[in-house]
Short mmCIF file of C-alpha atoms and ligand atoms in Angstrom, two decimals:
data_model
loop_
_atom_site.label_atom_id
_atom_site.label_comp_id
_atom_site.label_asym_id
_atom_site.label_seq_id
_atom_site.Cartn_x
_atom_site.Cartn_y
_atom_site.Cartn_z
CA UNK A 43 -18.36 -52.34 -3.20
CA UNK A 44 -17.96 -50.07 -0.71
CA UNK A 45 -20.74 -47.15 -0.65
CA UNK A 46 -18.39 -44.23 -1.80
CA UNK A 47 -17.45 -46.08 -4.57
CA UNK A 48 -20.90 -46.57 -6.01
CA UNK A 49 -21.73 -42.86 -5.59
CA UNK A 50 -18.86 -42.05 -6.87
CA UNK A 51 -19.35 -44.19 -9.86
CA UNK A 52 -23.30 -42.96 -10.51
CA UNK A 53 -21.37 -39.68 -10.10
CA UNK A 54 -19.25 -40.94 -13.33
CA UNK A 55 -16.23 -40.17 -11.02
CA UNK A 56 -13.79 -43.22 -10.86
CA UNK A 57 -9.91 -43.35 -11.54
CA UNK A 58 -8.51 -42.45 -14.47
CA UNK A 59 -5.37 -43.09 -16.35
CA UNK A 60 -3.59 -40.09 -18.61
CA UNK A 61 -5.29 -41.28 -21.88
CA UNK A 62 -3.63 -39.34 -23.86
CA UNK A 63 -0.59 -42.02 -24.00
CA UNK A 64 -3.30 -43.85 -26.44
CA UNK A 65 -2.34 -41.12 -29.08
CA UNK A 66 1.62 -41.78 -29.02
CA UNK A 67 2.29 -43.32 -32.19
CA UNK A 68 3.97 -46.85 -31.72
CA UNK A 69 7.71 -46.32 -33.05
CA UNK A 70 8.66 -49.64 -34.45
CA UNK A 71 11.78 -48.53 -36.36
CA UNK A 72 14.54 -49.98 -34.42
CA UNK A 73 12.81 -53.38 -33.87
CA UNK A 74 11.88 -53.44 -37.35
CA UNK A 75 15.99 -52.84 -38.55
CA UNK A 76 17.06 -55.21 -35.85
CA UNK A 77 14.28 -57.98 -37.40
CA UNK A 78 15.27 -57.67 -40.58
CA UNK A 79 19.24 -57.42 -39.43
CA UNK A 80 17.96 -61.06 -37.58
CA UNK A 81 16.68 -62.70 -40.47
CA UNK A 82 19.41 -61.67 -42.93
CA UNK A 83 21.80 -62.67 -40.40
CA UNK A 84 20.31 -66.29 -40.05
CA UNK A 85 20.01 -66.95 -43.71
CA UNK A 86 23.57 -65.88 -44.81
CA UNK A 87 25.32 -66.67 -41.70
CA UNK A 88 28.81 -66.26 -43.88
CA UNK A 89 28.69 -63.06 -44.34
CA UNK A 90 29.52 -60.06 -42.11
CA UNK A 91 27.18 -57.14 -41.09
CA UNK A 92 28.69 -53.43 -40.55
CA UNK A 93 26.79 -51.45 -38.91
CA UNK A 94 26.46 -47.66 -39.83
CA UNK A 95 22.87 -46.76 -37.42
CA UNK A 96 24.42 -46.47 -34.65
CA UNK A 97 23.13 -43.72 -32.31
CA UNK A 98 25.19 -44.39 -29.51
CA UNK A 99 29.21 -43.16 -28.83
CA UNK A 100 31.68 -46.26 -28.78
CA UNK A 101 34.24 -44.96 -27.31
CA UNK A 102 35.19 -45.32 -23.88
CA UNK A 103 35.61 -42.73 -21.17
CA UNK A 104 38.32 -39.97 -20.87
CA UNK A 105 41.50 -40.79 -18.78
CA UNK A 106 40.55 -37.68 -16.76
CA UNK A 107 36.96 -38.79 -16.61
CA UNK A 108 37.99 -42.10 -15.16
CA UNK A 109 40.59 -40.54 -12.34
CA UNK A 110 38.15 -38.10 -11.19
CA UNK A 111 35.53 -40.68 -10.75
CA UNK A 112 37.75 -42.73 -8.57
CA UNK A 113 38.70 -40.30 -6.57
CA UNK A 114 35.38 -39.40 -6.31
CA UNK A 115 34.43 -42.59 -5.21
CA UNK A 116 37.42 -42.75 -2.71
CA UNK A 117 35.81 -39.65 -1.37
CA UNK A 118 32.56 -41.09 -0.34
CA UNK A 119 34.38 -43.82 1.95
CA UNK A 120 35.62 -41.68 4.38
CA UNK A 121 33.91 -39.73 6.89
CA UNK A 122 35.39 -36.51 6.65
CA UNK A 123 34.61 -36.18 2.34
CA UNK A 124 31.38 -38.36 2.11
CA UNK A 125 28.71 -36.18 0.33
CA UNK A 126 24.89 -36.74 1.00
CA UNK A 127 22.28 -34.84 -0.75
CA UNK A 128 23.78 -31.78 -2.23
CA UNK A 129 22.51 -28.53 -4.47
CA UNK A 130 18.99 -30.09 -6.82
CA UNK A 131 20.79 -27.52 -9.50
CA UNK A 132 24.20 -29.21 -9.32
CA UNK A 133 27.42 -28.50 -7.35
CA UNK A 134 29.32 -24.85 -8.20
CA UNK A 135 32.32 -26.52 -9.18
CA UNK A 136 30.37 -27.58 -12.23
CA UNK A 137 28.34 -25.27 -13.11
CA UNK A 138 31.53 -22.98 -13.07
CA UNK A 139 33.09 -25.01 -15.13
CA UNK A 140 30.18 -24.96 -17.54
CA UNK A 141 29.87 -20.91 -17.48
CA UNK A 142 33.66 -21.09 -18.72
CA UNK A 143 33.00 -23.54 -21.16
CA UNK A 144 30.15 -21.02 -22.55
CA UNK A 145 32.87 -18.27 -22.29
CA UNK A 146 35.33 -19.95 -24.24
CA UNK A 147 32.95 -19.36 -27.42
CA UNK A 148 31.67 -16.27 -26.60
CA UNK A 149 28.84 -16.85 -24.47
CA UNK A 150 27.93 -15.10 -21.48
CA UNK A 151 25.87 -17.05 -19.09
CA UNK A 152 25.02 -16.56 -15.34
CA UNK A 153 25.97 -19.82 -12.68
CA UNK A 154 22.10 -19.77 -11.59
CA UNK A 155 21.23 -19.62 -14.86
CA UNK A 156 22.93 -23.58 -15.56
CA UNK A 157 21.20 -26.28 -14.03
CA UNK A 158 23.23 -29.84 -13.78
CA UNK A 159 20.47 -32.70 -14.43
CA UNK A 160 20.92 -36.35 -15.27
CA UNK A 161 20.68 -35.68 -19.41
CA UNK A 162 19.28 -33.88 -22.08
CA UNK A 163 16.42 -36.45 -22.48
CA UNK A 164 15.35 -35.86 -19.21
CA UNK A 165 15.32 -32.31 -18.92
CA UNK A 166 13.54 -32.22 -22.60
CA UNK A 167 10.49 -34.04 -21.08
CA UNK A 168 10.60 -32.26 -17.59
CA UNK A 169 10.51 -28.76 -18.99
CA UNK A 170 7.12 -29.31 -19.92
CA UNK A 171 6.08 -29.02 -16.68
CA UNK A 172 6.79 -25.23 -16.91
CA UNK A 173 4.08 -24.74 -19.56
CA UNK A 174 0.08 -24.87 -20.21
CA UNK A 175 -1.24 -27.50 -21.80
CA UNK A 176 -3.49 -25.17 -23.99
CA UNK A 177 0.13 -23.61 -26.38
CA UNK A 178 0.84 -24.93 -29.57
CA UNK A 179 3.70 -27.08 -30.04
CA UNK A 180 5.77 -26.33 -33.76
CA UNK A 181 8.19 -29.42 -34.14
CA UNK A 182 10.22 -29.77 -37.60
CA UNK A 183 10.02 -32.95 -39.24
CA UNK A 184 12.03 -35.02 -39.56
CA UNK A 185 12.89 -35.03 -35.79
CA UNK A 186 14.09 -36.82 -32.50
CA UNK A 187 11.08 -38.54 -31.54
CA UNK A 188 11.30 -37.37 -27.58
CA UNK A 189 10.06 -34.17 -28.67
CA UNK A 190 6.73 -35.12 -30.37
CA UNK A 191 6.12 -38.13 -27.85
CA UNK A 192 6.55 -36.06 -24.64
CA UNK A 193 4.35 -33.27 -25.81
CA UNK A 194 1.40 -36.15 -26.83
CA UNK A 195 1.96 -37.83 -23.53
CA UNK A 196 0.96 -34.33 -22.02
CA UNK A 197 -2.42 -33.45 -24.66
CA UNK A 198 -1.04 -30.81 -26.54
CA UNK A 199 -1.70 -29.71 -29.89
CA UNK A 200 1.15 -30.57 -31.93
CA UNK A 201 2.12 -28.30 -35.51
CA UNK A 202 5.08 -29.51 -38.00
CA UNK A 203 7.54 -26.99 -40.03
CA UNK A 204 8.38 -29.01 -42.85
CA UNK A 205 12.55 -29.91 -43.35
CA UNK A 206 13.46 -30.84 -47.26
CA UNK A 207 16.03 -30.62 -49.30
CA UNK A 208 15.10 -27.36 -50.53
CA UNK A 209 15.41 -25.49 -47.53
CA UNK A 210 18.69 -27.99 -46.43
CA UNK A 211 16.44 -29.34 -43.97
CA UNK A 212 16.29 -26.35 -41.42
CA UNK A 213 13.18 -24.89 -41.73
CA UNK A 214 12.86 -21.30 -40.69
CA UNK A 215 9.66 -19.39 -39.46
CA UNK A 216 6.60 -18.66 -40.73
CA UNK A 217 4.93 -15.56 -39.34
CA UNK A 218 1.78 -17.33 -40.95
CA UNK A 219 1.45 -19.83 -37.82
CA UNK A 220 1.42 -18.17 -33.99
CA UNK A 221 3.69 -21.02 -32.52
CA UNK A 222 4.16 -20.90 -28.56
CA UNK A 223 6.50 -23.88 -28.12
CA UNK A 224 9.34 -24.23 -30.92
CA UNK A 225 11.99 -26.89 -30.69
CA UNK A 226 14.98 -26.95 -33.19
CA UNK A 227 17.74 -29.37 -32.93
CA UNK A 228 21.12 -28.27 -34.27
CA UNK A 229 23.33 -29.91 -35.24
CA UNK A 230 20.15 -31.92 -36.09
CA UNK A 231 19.70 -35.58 -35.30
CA UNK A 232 18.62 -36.69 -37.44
CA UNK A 233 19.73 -34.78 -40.82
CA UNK A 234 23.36 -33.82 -39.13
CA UNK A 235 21.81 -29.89 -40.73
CA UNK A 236 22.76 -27.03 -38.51
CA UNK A 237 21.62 -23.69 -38.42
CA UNK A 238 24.19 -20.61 -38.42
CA UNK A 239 24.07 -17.95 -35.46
CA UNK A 240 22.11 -15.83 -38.79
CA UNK A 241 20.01 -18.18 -38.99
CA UNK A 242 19.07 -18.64 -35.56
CA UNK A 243 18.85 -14.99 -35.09
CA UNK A 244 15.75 -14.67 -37.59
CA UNK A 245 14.01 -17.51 -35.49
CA UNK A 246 14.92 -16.12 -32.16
CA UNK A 247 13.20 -12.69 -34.06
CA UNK A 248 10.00 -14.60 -34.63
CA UNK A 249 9.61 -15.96 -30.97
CA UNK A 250 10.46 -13.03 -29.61
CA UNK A 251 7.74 -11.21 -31.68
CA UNK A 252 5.17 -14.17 -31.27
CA UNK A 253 5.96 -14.40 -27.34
CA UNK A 254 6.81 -17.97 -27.91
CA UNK A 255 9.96 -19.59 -26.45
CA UNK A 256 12.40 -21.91 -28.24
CA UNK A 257 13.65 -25.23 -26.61
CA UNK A 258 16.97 -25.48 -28.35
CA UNK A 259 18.80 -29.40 -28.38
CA UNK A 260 22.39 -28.23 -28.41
CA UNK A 261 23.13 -31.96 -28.01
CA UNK A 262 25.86 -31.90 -30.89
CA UNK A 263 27.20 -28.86 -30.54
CA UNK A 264 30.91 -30.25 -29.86
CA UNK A 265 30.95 -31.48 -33.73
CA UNK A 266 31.28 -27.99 -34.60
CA UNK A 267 34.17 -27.45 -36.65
CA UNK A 268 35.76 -23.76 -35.67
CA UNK A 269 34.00 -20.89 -37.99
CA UNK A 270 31.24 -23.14 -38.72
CA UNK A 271 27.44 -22.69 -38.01
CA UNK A 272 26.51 -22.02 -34.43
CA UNK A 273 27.07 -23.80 -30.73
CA UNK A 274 24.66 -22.34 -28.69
CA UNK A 275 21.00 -19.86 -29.59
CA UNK A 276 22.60 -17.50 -27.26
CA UNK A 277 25.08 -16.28 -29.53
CA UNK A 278 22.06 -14.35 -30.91
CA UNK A 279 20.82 -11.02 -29.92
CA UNK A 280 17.40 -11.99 -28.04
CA UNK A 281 17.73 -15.31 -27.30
CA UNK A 282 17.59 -14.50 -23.43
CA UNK A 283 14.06 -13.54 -23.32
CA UNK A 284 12.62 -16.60 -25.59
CA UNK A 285 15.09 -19.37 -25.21
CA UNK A 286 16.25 -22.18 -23.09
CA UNK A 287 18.95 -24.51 -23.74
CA UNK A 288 19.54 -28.20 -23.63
CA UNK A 289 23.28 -29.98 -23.90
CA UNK A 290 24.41 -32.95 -22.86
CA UNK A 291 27.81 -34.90 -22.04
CA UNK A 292 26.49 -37.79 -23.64
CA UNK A 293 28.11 -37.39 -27.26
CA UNK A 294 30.93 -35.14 -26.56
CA UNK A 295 32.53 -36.95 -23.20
CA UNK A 296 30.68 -40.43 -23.80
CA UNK A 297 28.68 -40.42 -21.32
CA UNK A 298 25.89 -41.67 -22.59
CA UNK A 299 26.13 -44.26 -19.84
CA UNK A 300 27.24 -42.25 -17.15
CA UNK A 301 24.38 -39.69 -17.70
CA UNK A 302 25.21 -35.69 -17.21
CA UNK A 303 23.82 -32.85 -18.81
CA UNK A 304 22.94 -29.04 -18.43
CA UNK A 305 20.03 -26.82 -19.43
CA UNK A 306 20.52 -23.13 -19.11
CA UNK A 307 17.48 -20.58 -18.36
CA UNK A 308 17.89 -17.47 -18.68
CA UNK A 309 16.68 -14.55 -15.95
CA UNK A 310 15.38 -12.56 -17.80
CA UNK A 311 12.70 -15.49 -19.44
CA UNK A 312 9.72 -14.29 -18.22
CA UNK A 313 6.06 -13.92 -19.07
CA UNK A 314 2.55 -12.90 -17.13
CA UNK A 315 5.45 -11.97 -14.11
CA UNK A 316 6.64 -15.19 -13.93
CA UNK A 317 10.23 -16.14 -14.46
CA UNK A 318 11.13 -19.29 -16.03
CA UNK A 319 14.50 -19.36 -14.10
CA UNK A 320 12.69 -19.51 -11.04
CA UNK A 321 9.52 -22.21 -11.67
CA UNK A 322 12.65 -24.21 -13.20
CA UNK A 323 14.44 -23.87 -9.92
CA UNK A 324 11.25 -24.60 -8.15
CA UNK A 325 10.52 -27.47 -10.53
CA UNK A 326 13.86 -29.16 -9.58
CA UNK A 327 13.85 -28.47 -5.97
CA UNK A 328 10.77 -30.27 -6.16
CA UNK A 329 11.07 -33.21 -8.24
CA UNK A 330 14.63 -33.71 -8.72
CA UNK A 331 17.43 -34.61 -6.27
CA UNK A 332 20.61 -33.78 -7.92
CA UNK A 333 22.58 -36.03 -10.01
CA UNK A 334 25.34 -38.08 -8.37
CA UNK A 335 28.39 -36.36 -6.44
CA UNK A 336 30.45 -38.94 -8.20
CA UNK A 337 29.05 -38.19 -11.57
CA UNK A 338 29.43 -34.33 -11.29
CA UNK A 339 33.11 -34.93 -10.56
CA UNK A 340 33.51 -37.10 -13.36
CA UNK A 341 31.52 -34.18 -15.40
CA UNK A 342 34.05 -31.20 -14.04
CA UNK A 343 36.83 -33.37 -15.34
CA UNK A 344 35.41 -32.82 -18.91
CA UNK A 345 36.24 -29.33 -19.03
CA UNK A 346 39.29 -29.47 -17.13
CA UNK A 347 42.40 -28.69 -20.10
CA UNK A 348 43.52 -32.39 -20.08
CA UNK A 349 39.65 -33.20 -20.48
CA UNK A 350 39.35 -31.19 -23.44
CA UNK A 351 42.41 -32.77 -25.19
CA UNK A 352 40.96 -36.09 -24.90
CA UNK A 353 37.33 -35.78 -25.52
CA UNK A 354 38.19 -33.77 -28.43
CA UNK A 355 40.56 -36.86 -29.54
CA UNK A 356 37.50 -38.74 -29.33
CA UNK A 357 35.12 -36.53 -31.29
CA UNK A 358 38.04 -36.52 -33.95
CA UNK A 359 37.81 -39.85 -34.62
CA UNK A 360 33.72 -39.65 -35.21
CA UNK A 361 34.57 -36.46 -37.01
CA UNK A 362 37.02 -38.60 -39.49
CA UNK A 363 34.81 -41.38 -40.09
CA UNK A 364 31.68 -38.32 -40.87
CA UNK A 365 33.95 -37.05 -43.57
CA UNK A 366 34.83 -40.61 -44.83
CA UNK A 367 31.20 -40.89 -45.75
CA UNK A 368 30.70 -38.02 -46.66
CA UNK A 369 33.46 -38.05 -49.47
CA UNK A 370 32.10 -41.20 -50.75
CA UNK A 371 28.32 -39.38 -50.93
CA UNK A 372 30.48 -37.00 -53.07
CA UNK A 373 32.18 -39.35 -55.21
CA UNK A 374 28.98 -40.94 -55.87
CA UNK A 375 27.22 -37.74 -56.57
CA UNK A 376 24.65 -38.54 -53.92
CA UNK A 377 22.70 -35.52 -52.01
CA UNK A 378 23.22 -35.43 -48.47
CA UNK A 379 22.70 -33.01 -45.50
CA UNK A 380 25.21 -33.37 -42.37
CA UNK A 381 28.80 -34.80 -42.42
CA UNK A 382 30.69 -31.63 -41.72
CA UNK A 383 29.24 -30.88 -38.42
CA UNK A 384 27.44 -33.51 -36.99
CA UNK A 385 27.88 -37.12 -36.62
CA UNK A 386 25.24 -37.53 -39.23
CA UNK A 387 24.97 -38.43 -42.60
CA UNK A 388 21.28 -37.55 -43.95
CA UNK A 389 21.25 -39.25 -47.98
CA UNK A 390 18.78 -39.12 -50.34
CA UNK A 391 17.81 -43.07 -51.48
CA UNK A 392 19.33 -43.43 -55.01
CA UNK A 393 17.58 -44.96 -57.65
CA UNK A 394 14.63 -43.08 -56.53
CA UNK A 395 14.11 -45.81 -53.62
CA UNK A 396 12.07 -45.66 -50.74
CA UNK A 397 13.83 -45.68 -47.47
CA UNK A 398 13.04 -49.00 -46.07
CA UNK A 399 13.78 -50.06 -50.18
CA UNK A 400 17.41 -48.50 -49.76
CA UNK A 401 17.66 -50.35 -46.29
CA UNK A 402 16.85 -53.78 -47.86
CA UNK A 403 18.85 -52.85 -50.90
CA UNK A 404 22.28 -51.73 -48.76
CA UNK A 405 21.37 -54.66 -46.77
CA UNK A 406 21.11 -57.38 -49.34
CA UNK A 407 23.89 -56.14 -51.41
CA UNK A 408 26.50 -54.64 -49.29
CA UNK A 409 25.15 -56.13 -45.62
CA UNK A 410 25.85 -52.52 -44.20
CA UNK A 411 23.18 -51.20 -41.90
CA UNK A 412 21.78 -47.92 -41.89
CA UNK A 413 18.51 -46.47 -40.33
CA UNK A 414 15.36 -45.29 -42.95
CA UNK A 415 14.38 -41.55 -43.08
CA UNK A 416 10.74 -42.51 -43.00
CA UNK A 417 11.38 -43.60 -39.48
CA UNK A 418 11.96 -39.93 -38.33
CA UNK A 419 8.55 -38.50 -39.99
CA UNK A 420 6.77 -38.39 -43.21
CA UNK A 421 9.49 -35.87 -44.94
CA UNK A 422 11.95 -38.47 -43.88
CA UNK A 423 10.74 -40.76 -46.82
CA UNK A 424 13.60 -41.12 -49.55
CA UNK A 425 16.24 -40.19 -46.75
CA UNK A 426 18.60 -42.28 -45.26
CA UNK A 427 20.78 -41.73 -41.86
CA UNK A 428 24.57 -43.01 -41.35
CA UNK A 429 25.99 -42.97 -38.56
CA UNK A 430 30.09 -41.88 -37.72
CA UNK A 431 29.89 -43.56 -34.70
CA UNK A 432 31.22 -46.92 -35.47
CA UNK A 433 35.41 -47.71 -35.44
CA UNK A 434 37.33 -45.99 -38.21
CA UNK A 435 38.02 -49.66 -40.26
CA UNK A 436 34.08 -50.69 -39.85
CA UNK A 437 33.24 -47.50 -41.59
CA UNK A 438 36.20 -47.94 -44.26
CA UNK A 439 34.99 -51.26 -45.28
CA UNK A 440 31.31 -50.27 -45.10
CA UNK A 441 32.30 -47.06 -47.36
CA UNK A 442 34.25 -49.41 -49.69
CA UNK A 443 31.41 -51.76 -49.97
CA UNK A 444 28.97 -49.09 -50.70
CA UNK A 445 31.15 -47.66 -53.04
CA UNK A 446 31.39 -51.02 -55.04
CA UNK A 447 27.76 -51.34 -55.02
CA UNK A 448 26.53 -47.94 -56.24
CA UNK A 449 29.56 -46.65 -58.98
CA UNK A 450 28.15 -46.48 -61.87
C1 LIG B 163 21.61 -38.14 -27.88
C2 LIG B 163 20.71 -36.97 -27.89
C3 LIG B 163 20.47 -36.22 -26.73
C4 LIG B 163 21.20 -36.53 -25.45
O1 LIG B 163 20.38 -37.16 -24.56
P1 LIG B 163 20.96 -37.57 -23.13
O2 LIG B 163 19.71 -37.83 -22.34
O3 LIG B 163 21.72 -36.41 -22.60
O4 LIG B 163 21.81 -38.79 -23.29
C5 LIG B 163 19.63 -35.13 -26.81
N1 LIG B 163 19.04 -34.78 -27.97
C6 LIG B 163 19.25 -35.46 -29.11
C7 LIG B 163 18.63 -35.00 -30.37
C8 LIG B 163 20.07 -36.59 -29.10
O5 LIG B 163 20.26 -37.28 -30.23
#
């Protein structure tokens, strides 16, 4: 041992790992479904499986997509277009076409207030950076798991708002608890409930009055039927000085794969003088090296009006399959959250089952797949998540089958 190591040992000073990944909880939901999927499989190899827990698009990439990704491509071969490192916040031609996208709903944002990363997920966990350790954290539950696990990962104190059926699963505030971090999902993954621009106002009321500042998941947003409940926080009076946005190409544009998202920051987010827009900026310069030239083509093409028609062609067809399950929730008088604007459908367990009984039960009796409430947080227990996701005549037969199983 060399000698600065044993002084620096009698000093009790040695290496130390971040210990606070000992207090993320274990998630063993998805290994647990595909277990049980295993076994059922092996023992009744006859019979066939459709899956409804899906959390991932199926269908492929845009036309558009595809062309401007070649070209892309065909770009970097030659001399004169290759691209090297470019902007950390994303090329203009993007973020342009991301301001208009805001526009076409209503929304005024600023270029330098959009920053291009690699995915929601990402940009979820990385905007942590921007904040003390010492604020407290109020998550709903049920929830996305990314926003509990992140904040654990990291020390902080961690409060729950508490989504049922008698609120519809969106919790509003309580001026009762002095949040400083608020996250709300909407359309929510995973009760497919989603807030309207009222609704959001009244929250973006209590940050701003608290001095907290909402992380808003906008991931959804494009299952928004026209007149419905609301695409983005900043349709609300306030929402510039206490909210930052998260939204993501993944669902809309499949490109889950691919990997593309934007976060906007407002300016005029600041607190003790310092501007959120500009540690963000700082953040990214610093950490971050852009996402791919290739990619952020492939993004642009999105919102081009050819890219519209056919991503929205795609999100019709999850749309279709939503409401297929969702009528048969109504036929079978079952209560459910999501359907309408969200790829989500969030049932309560009939027969007063448990949600890992209701699994085993759909399972057993129907071999359709779904994914247990309980797995999303304690007020998930009872509930029961299906997914739109899968091909129009899986979901058909699944409906069918659950249809046969539960009509009284
Ligand atoms: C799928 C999803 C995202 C998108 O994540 P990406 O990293 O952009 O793929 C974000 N939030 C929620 C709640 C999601 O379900």
């Amino acid at each position: 041992m060399s000698g600065r190591t044993v002084l620096n040992i009698i000093k009790g000073i040695y290496m130390k790992f971040n210990e606070h990944f000992n207090d993320i909880a274990q998630s063993y939901l998805f290994s647990n479904i595909a277990q049980k999927v295993a076994a059922y499989s092996a023992a009744h190899p006859d019979k066939t499986i459709l899956r409804l827990g899906i959390g991932d698009v199926t269908l492929p990439l845009a036309p558009a997509v595809i062309e401007a990704l070649h070209s892309a491509v065909d770009e970097m071969s030659k001399k004169e277009t290759f691209r090297g490192y470019g902007p950390e916040q994303g090329y203009g031609f993007l973020k342009e076409a991301v301001k208009n996208y805001y526009a076409s709903f209503g929304v005024t944002v600023g270029e330098d207030e959009i920053f291009i990363s690699d995915g929601a997920k990402s940009d979820l966990g990385n905007i942590l950076d921007l904040f003390d350790r010492d604020n407290l954290v109020l998550v709903p539950d049920p929830v996305y798991p990314v926003y509990v696990d992140t904040n654990v990962m990291a020390g902080r104190k961690i409060a729950y708002m508490n989504a049922n059926a008698s609120n519809g699963f969106l919790p509003m505030p309580d001026y009762s608890v002095d949040a400083d971090i608020i996250y709300l999902c909407s359309p929510n993954n995973p009760t497919g409930a989603a807030y309207t621009v009222e609704q959001l106002q009244q929250w973006v009321n209590y940050a701003n009055a608290k001095n907290a500042v909402i992380l808003y998941d906008a991931a959804y947003e494009c299952f928004i039927s026209e007149d419905g409940p609301a695409r983005s926080i900043f349709q609300t009076e306030g929402a510039n000085t206490c909210a930052i946005e998260f939204c993501s190409l993944s669902k809309p544009a499949s490109f889950t794969g691919t990997r593309c998202g934007y976060t906007v920051v407002p300016f005029d987010l600041k607190r003790q003088g310092m501007s959120a827009n500009k540690m963000w900026l700082r953040r990214q310069t610093t950490k971050f090296n852009g996402v791919s030239y290739i990619v952020q083509r492939g993004a642009a093409a999105v919102f081009s009006p050819e890219g519209q028609k056919q991503i929205r062609a795609n999100i019709a067809v999850y749309r279709d399959n939503a409401k297929i399950i969702a009528d048969c929730m109504d036929e079978l008088g079952i209560w459910y959250t999501g359907g309408k604007n969200s790829p989500y459908i969030w049932l309560k367990c009939p027969l007063g089952m448990s949600s890992w009984e209701f699994f085993d039960y759909l399972l057993e009796n129907a071999q359709v797949v779904g994914t247990p409430g309980a797995g999303f947080g304690a007020n998930g227990e009872g509930y029961f998540r299906l997914t739109a996701f899968g091909s129009r005549e899986v979901t058909e037969q699944a409906v069918a089958r659950i249809k046969r199983l539960l009509k009284k």
